[in-house]
Amino acid sequence: SKNKGRNRYEFFSYEIEERATQRRLLIEEIRVALDKKQFELFYQPIFSIDGLSVPKAEALIRWNHPKRGLIGPNEFIPVAEKNGLIGDIGHWVKSQAIKDTVDFNKLSKDAVQVSVNTSPLEIDRAGQWVDDWITASKESQLPNNTILIEVTENTLMDPDSSIQRQLKRLSAINIDIAIDDFGVGYSSLAYLQRLDIDILKIDRSFIQDIESNDNSIALVKAIITMAHNLDVMVVAEGVETSRQYELLKHLSCDYIQGYIFSKAITKKEFIKKYITKNIG
Ligand code: C2E
Ligand code: CA
Ligand code: CA
Ligand code: CA
């Protein structure tokens, strides 16, 4: 009936309004979180293929929400990207990650490289983002090649190459570059060569498939061979089973990241468990 239709319309418009209100609230809360230091970087160890050492770790942001507890990035990074707050979050991530990298490397006998995620929306064409990285890393006297900046494939799809030139400035000061989620976008293999990429991270969706799908094995094998031919090392992301691990070992993958070894943990736990102490 007519009446019923109107009710439904009101229900939907109420829902849309409700969602918009929720989003505004979240944006406000993110501002507060930055101000009150509610964000924290967790670290997920990245193992050498033999499983015996941890030469790298990925910094993954978490939000210690006063009411809701620990919140993962998928709940707030996309919102922050839509509202310009990603710049402020990126700033905080950069300085915290640099601080932590300096601490890890002071304590550690072996070099520890920290991987930092970057949203394509953080990188401006004017070059401020890269200037900030250069300034911050010089000030901290970070050891060479102890930071790895992770960019997604679509970051590289820049028609006038200004982003690519900026990434090259990072390479020039011994910051390494990784392509994150490799395989899900439309990467041109030419980028690997042109951009002085150091690391390729094969997306979890491919790793999940290798146990059951021969085509996925062939694909992962081709990616690894090609990367090695270009002097690029390969991290397999989201490795969860020993079967996946064995296959990747067989395919000469270089590094393993995934729940099979560890999820992301606090900085304190990471130091306790994985930093080989500089004693004696
Ligand atoms: P990502 O960069 O692809 O990070 C890997 C994600 O996979 C992490 O989720 C990690 O906890 C999860 N993961 C690792 N191993 C496994 C596994 O074996 N199985 C499964 N199922 N998952 C695994 P997380 O921490 O929730 O991060 C989600 C995404 O949020 C990241 O995906 C990244 O795109 C973004 N992100 C995280 N930290 C930052 C940050 O500081 N800045 C920016 N811009 N984005 C960030
Ligand atoms: Ca990443
Ligand atoms: Ca390099
Ligand atoms: Ca990834």
Tab-separated table of C-alpha atoms and ligand atoms in Angstrom:
chain	number	residue	atom	x	y	z
A	1	SER	CA	0.000	0.000	0.000
A	2	LYS	CA	0.860	3.662	-0.280
A	3	ASN	CA	1.308	3.903	3.433
A	4	LYS	CA	3.741	1.008	3.569
A	5	GLY	CA	5.851	2.570	0.765
A	6	ARG	CA	6.180	5.788	2.645
A	7	ASN	CA	7.261	4.002	5.769
A	8	ARG	CA	9.930	2.178	3.854
A	9	TYR	CA	11.188	5.453	2.371
A	10	GLU	CA	11.373	7.004	5.800
A	11	PHE	CA	13.217	3.969	7.081
A	12	PHE	CA	15.851	4.239	4.359
A	13	SER	CA	16.381	7.960	4.690
A	14	TYR	CA	16.678	7.487	8.439
A	15	GLU	CA	19.347	4.838	7.867
A	16	ILE	CA	21.331	7.028	5.474
A	17	GLU	CA	21.203	9.939	7.878
A	18	GLU	CA	22.199	7.669	10.710
A	19	ARG	CA	25.205	6.470	8.754
A	20	ALA	CA	26.277	10.022	7.886
A	21	THR	CA	26.023	10.959	11.566
A	22	GLN	CA	28.130	7.947	12.525
A	23	ARG	CA	30.774	8.928	10.003
A	24	ARG	CA	30.919	12.508	11.275
A	25	LEU	CA	31.280	11.169	14.774
A	26	LEU	CA	34.105	8.875	13.688
A	27	ILE	CA	35.938	11.763	11.994
A	28	GLU	CA	35.665	13.792	15.186
A	29	GLU	CA	36.917	10.830	17.202
A	30	ILE	CA	39.924	10.367	14.894
A	31	ARG	CA	40.887	14.006	15.535
A	32	VAL	CA	40.645	13.413	19.270
A	33	ALA	CA	42.622	10.176	18.918
A	34	LEU	CA	45.493	12.019	17.204
A	35	ASP	CA	45.418	14.683	19.873
A	36	LYS	CA	45.232	12.268	22.810
A	37	LYS	CA	47.757	9.803	21.394
A	38	GLN	CA	45.364	6.887	21.164
A	39	PHE	CA	47.072	5.387	18.101
A	40	GLU	CA	49.733	2.723	18.468
A	41	LEU	CA	52.001	0.913	16.019
A	42	PHE	CA	52.028	-2.862	16.300
A	43	TYR	CA	54.727	-4.917	14.581
A	44	GLN	CA	54.342	-8.115	12.600
A	45	PRO	CA	57.632	-10.008	12.222
A	46	ILE	CA	58.752	-10.889	8.687
A	47	PHE	CA	60.836	-14.073	8.734
A	48	SER	CA	63.652	-15.212	6.508
A	49	ILE	CA	62.557	-18.224	4.438
A	50	ASP	CA	64.305	-20.667	6.795
A	51	GLY	CA	62.140	-19.334	9.629
A	52	LEU	CA	65.191	-18.670	11.781
A	53	SER	CA	65.594	-14.904	11.725
A	54	VAL	CA	63.449	-11.755	11.644
A	55	PRO	CA	65.224	-9.175	9.494
A	56	LYS	CA	62.067	-7.109	8.953
A	57	ALA	CA	58.802	-6.125	10.625
A	58	GLU	CA	55.723	-4.367	9.269
A	59	ALA	CA	54.330	-1.460	11.302
A	60	LEU	CA	50.542	-1.800	11.483
A	61	ILE	CA	48.454	0.934	13.084
A	62	ARG	CA	45.973	0.206	15.879
A	63	TRP	CA	43.598	2.499	17.746
A	64	ASN	CA	43.245	2.151	21.501
A	65	HIS	CA	39.713	3.478	21.662
A	66	PRO	CA	38.727	4.488	25.203
A	67	LYS	CA	35.311	2.797	24.916
A	68	ARG	CA	35.564	0.290	22.090
A	69	GLY	CA	39.006	-1.169	22.821
A	70	LEU	CA	41.518	-2.028	20.109
A	71	ILE	CA	40.334	-1.045	16.609
A	72	GLY	CA	42.028	-2.188	13.377
A	73	PRO	CA	42.968	0.108	10.474
A	74	ASN	CA	40.261	-1.114	8.102
A	75	GLU	CA	37.735	0.615	10.346
A	76	PHE	CA	39.288	4.084	10.207
A	77	ILE	CA	41.953	4.411	7.478
A	78	PRO	CA	39.386	4.493	4.619
A	79	VAL	CA	37.392	7.189	6.463
A	80	ALA	CA	40.562	9.177	7.167
A	81	GLU	CA	41.469	8.937	3.472
A	82	LYS	CA	38.150	10.505	2.487
A	83	ASN	CA	38.498	13.397	4.911
A	84	GLY	CA	42.057	14.544	4.586
A	85	LEU	CA	42.926	13.200	8.037
A	86	ILE	CA	45.181	10.581	6.423
A	87	GLY	CA	47.895	13.259	6.161
A	88	ASP	CA	47.904	13.740	9.940
A	89	ILE	CA	47.814	10.005	10.581
A	90	GLY	CA	50.676	9.509	8.114
A	91	HIS	CA	52.724	12.155	9.922
A	92	TRP	CA	52.233	10.409	13.228
A	93	VAL	CA	53.001	6.978	11.731
A	94	LYS	CA	56.198	8.313	10.174
A	95	SER	CA	57.633	9.798	13.354
A	96	GLN	CA	56.599	6.853	15.539
A	97	ALA	CA	57.958	4.302	13.055
A	98	ILE	CA	61.275	6.151	12.821
A	99	LYS	CA	61.531	6.302	16.607
A	100	ASP	CA	60.813	2.572	16.887
A	101	THR	CA	63.278	1.719	14.098
A	102	VAL	CA	66.019	3.628	15.895
A	103	ASP	CA	65.191	1.748	19.136
A	104	PHE	CA	65.119	-1.678	17.467
A	105	ASN	CA	68.469	-1.087	15.807
A	106	LYS	CA	70.095	0.223	18.983
A	107	LEU	CA	69.083	-2.953	20.802
A	108	SER	CA	69.678	-5.416	18.005
A	109	LYS	CA	72.834	-7.218	16.989
A	110	ASP	CA	71.506	-7.525	13.416
A	111	ALA	CA	69.835	-4.827	11.328
A	112	VAL	CA	66.043	-4.682	11.562
A	113	GLN	CA	64.179	-3.105	8.675
A	114	VAL	CA	60.783	-1.581	9.474
A	115	SER	CA	58.125	-1.563	6.788
A	116	VAL	CA	55.792	1.462	6.796
A	117	ASN	CA	52.452	1.577	4.957
A	118	THR	CA	51.620	4.596	2.854
A	119	SER	CA	48.248	5.596	1.495
A	120	PRO	CA	48.362	6.904	-2.091
A	121	LEU	CA	46.421	9.907	-0.792
A	122	GLU	CA	49.272	10.901	1.524
A	123	ILE	CA	51.687	11.559	-1.306
A	124	ASP	CA	51.218	15.066	-2.664
A	125	ARG	CA	52.479	16.266	-6.001
A	126	ALA	CA	54.323	19.223	-4.515
A	127	GLY	CA	56.784	16.895	-2.799
A	128	GLN	CA	55.998	17.799	0.818
A	129	TRP	CA	55.518	14.165	1.790
A	130	VAL	CA	58.945	13.130	0.558
A	131	ASP	CA	60.587	16.278	2.002
A	132	ASP	CA	59.132	15.361	5.407
A	133	TRP	CA	60.503	11.830	5.190
A	134	ILE	CA	63.947	13.113	4.220
A	135	THR	CA	64.009	15.659	7.044
A	136	ALA	CA	62.722	13.231	9.665
A	137	SER	CA	65.090	10.441	8.704
A	138	LYS	CA	68.101	12.776	8.686
A	139	GLU	CA	67.203	14.200	12.089
A	140	SER	CA	66.873	10.742	13.592
A	141	GLN	CA	70.182	9.533	12.128
A	142	LEU	CA	68.487	6.339	11.130
A	143	PRO	CA	70.903	3.662	9.892
A	144	ASN	CA	70.829	3.212	6.096
A	145	ASN	CA	68.178	0.924	4.608
A	146	THR	CA	66.347	0.337	7.872
A	147	ILE	CA	63.107	1.853	6.558
A	148	LEU	CA	61.043	0.216	3.840
A	149	ILE	CA	58.183	2.298	2.470
A	150	GLU	CA	55.277	0.182	1.227
A	151	VAL	CA	53.277	1.639	-1.635
A	152	THR	CA	50.390	0.002	-3.446
A	153	GLU	CA	50.371	-0.545	-7.159
A	154	ASN	CA	47.917	2.257	-7.860
A	155	THR	CA	50.327	4.719	-6.252
A	156	LEU	CA	52.649	4.011	-9.155
A	157	MET	CA	50.005	4.640	-11.825
A	158	ASP	CA	50.875	8.280	-11.991
A	159	PRO	CA	50.567	9.711	-15.487
A	160	ASP	CA	53.070	12.541	-15.116
A	161	SER	CA	55.519	10.461	-13.006
A	162	SER	CA	55.790	13.026	-10.216
A	163	ILE	CA	55.163	10.344	-7.568
A	164	GLN	CA	57.763	8.133	-9.209
A	165	ARG	CA	60.323	10.925	-9.052
A	166	GLN	CA	59.555	11.390	-5.367
A	167	LEU	CA	60.073	7.706	-4.645
A	168	LYS	CA	63.436	7.914	-6.370
A	169	ARG	CA	64.446	10.666	-3.950
A	170	LEU	CA	63.765	8.224	-1.111
A	171	SER	CA	65.921	5.557	-2.759
A	172	ALA	CA	68.666	8.139	-3.048
A	173	ILE	CA	68.791	8.563	0.744
A	174	ASN	CA	68.783	4.789	1.327
A	175	ILE	CA	65.138	4.309	2.145
A	176	ASP	CA	63.889	1.133	0.459
A	177	ILE	CA	60.653	0.802	-1.500
A	178	ALA	CA	58.238	-2.134	-1.546
A	179	ILE	CA	55.200	-2.767	-3.697
A	180	ASP	CA	52.400	-3.914	-1.379
A	181	ASP	CA	49.540	-6.253	-2.364
A	182	PHE	CA	51.367	-7.177	-5.563
A	183	GLY	CA	49.196	-8.887	-8.140
A	184	VAL	CA	45.801	-7.429	-7.272
A	185	GLY	CA	46.195	-4.213	-9.272
A	186	TYR	CA	47.371	-3.603	-12.777
A	187	SER	CA	51.042	-3.186	-12.182
A	188	SER	CA	53.185	-2.902	-15.119
A	189	LEU	CA	56.295	-4.978	-14.675
A	190	ALA	CA	58.220	-2.078	-16.138
A	191	TYR	CA	57.809	-0.242	-12.798
A	192	LEU	CA	59.948	-2.787	-11.055
A	193	GLN	CA	62.908	-1.845	-13.155
A	194	ARG	CA	62.300	1.847	-13.629
A	195	LEU	CA	61.715	2.598	-9.968
A	196	ASP	CA	64.479	0.826	-8.142
A	197	ILE	CA	62.004	-1.324	-6.213
A	198	ASP	CA	63.619	-3.420	-3.468
A	199	ILE	CA	60.784	-5.661	-2.315
A	200	LEU	CA	57.679	-7.170	-3.803
A	201	LYS	CA	54.944	-8.316	-1.423
A	202	ILE	CA	52.711	-10.965	-2.965
A	203	ASP	CA	49.133	-10.426	-1.870
A	204	ARG	CA	47.515	-12.879	0.529
A	205	SER	CA	44.783	-13.753	-1.979
A	206	PHE	CA	47.383	-15.552	-4.149
A	207	ILE	CA	49.065	-17.246	-1.214
A	208	GLN	CA	45.708	-18.592	0.001
A	209	ASP	CA	45.165	-20.228	-3.378
A	210	ILE	CA	48.474	-22.004	-3.876
A	211	GLU	CA	47.436	-25.079	-1.906
A	212	SER	CA	44.435	-25.785	-4.077
A	213	ASN	CA	45.135	-24.181	-7.406
A	214	ASP	CA	47.976	-25.087	-9.778
A	215	ASN	CA	47.499	-21.860	-11.719
A	216	SER	CA	48.221	-19.884	-8.561
A	217	ILE	CA	51.417	-21.846	-8.024
A	218	ALA	CA	52.491	-21.079	-11.590
A	219	LEU	CA	51.687	-17.409	-11.074
A	220	VAL	CA	53.567	-17.105	-7.790
A	221	LYS	CA	56.496	-18.956	-9.304
A	222	ALA	CA	56.567	-16.575	-12.280
A	223	ILE	CA	56.420	-13.526	-9.999
A	224	ILE	CA	59.327	-14.793	-7.891
A	225	THR	CA	61.475	-15.679	-10.902
A	226	MET	CA	60.835	-12.336	-12.548
A	227	ALA	CA	61.529	-10.418	-9.331
A	228	HIS	CA	64.804	-12.253	-8.779
A	229	ASN	CA	65.895	-11.543	-12.329
A	230	LEU	CA	65.453	-7.866	-11.520
A	231	ASP	CA	67.242	-8.126	-8.175
A	232	VAL	CA	64.001	-7.623	-6.261
A	233	MET	CA	63.340	-9.730	-3.140
A	234	VAL	CA	59.930	-11.256	-2.447
A	235	VAL	CA	57.783	-11.348	0.700
A	236	ALA	CA	54.804	-13.734	0.788
A	237	GLU	CA	51.962	-12.136	2.771
A	238	GLY	CA	49.334	-13.901	4.819
A	239	VAL	CA	51.018	-17.294	5.039
A	240	GLU	CA	48.866	-19.365	7.378
A	241	THR	CA	49.559	-23.077	6.797
A	242	SER	CA	52.660	-25.237	6.752
A	243	ARG	CA	51.695	-26.486	3.294
A	244	GLN	CA	51.777	-22.895	1.959
A	245	TYR	CA	55.103	-22.347	3.709
A	246	GLU	CA	56.629	-25.511	2.201
A	247	LEU	CA	55.463	-24.561	-1.286
A	248	LEU	CA	56.927	-21.061	-0.934
A	249	LYS	CA	60.222	-22.468	0.268
A	250	HIS	CA	60.247	-24.724	-2.774
A	251	LEU	CA	59.560	-21.704	-5.024
A	252	SER	CA	62.559	-19.813	-3.528
A	253	CYS	CA	60.521	-17.061	-1.936
A	254	ASP	CA	62.742	-14.857	0.269
A	255	TYR	CA	60.592	-13.835	3.258
A	256	ILE	CA	57.477	-15.074	5.023
A	257	GLN	CA	54.889	-12.899	6.775
A	258	GLY	CA	51.784	-14.444	8.259
A	259	TYR	CA	49.901	-15.994	11.117
A	260	ILE	CA	51.842	-19.247	10.689
A	261	PHE	CA	54.675	-17.476	12.549
A	262	SER	CA	53.074	-14.463	14.241
A	263	LYS	CA	50.371	-11.836	14.070
A	264	ALA	CA	51.185	-8.163	14.736
A	265	ILE	CA	52.205	-7.571	18.365
A	266	THR	CA	53.109	-4.556	20.482
A	267	LYS	CA	56.515	-2.888	20.205
A	268	LYS	CA	57.396	-4.161	23.661
A	269	GLU	CA	56.494	-7.764	22.814
A	270	PHE	CA	58.350	-7.498	19.515
A	271	ILE	CA	61.541	-6.426	21.265
A	272	LYS	CA	61.201	-9.173	23.851
A	273	LYS	CA	60.558	-11.940	21.342
A	274	TYR	CA	62.452	-11.039	18.197
A	275	ILE	CA	65.278	-8.602	18.812
A	276	THR	CA	68.570	-10.458	19.027
A	277	LYS	CA	70.178	-8.595	21.880
A	278	ASN	CA	73.357	-6.661	21.453
A	279	ILE	CA	74.912	-8.054	24.624
A	280	GLY	CA	78.399	-9.468	25.009
B	1	C2E	P1	48.331	-4.644	4.527
B	1	C2E	O1	49.346	-3.583	4.339
B	1	C2E	O2	48.121	-5.586	3.395
B	1	C2E	O3	48.741	-5.389	5.861
B	1	C2E	C1	48.610	-6.780	6.062
B	1	C2E	C2	47.344	-7.090	6.825
B	1	C2E	O4	47.159	-8.506	6.840
B	1	C2E	C3	47.375	-6.673	8.280
B	1	C2E	O5	46.044	-6.352	8.688
B	1	C2E	C4	47.834	-7.942	8.970
B	1	C2E	O6	47.502	-7.998	10.341
B	1	C2E	C5	47.097	-8.975	8.163
B	1	C2E	N1	47.741	-10.293	8.176
B	1	C2E	C6	49.047	-10.582	8.318
B	1	C2E	N2	49.269	-11.906	8.256
B	1	C2E	C7	48.056	-12.489	8.055
B	1	C2E	C8	47.613	-13.847	7.895
B	1	C2E	O7	48.375	-14.814	7.926
B	1	C2E	N3	46.270	-14.046	7.707
B	1	C2E	C9	45.382	-13.003	7.669
B	1	C2E	N4	44.097	-13.291	7.491
B	1	C2E	N5	45.778	-11.704	7.800
B	1	C2E	C10	47.093	-11.453	7.990
B	1	C2E	P2	45.716	-5.012	9.480
B	1	C2E	O8	46.766	-4.733	10.519
B	1	C2E	O9	44.297	-5.086	9.918
B	1	C2E	O10	45.871	-3.882	8.373
B	1	C2E	C11	44.968	-3.766	7.311
B	1	C2E	C12	45.415	-2.742	6.299
B	1	C2E	O11	45.397	-1.421	6.870
B	1	C2E	C13	46.853	-2.934	5.837
B	1	C2E	O12	46.903	-3.978	4.876
B	1	C2E	C14	47.164	-1.559	5.289
B	1	C2E	O13	46.655	-1.411	3.992
B	1	C2E	C15	46.387	-0.662	6.221
B	1	C2E	N6	47.307	-0.079	7.229
B	1	C2E	C16	47.800	-0.640	8.366
B	1	C2E	N7	48.619	0.208	9.019
B	1	C2E	C17	48.662	1.354	8.274
B	1	C2E	C18	49.336	2.619	8.412
B	1	C2E	O14	50.116	2.869	9.352
B	1	C2E	N8	49.111	3.546	7.414
B	1	C2E	C19	48.288	3.302	6.350
B	1	C2E	N9	48.117	4.265	5.419
B	1	C2E	N10	47.637	2.125	6.189
B	1	C2E	C20	47.824	1.166	7.143
B	2	CA	CA	51.409	-3.401	3.903
B	3	CA	CA	67.013	0.710	-2.627
B	4	CA	CA	49.662	-6.179	1.865
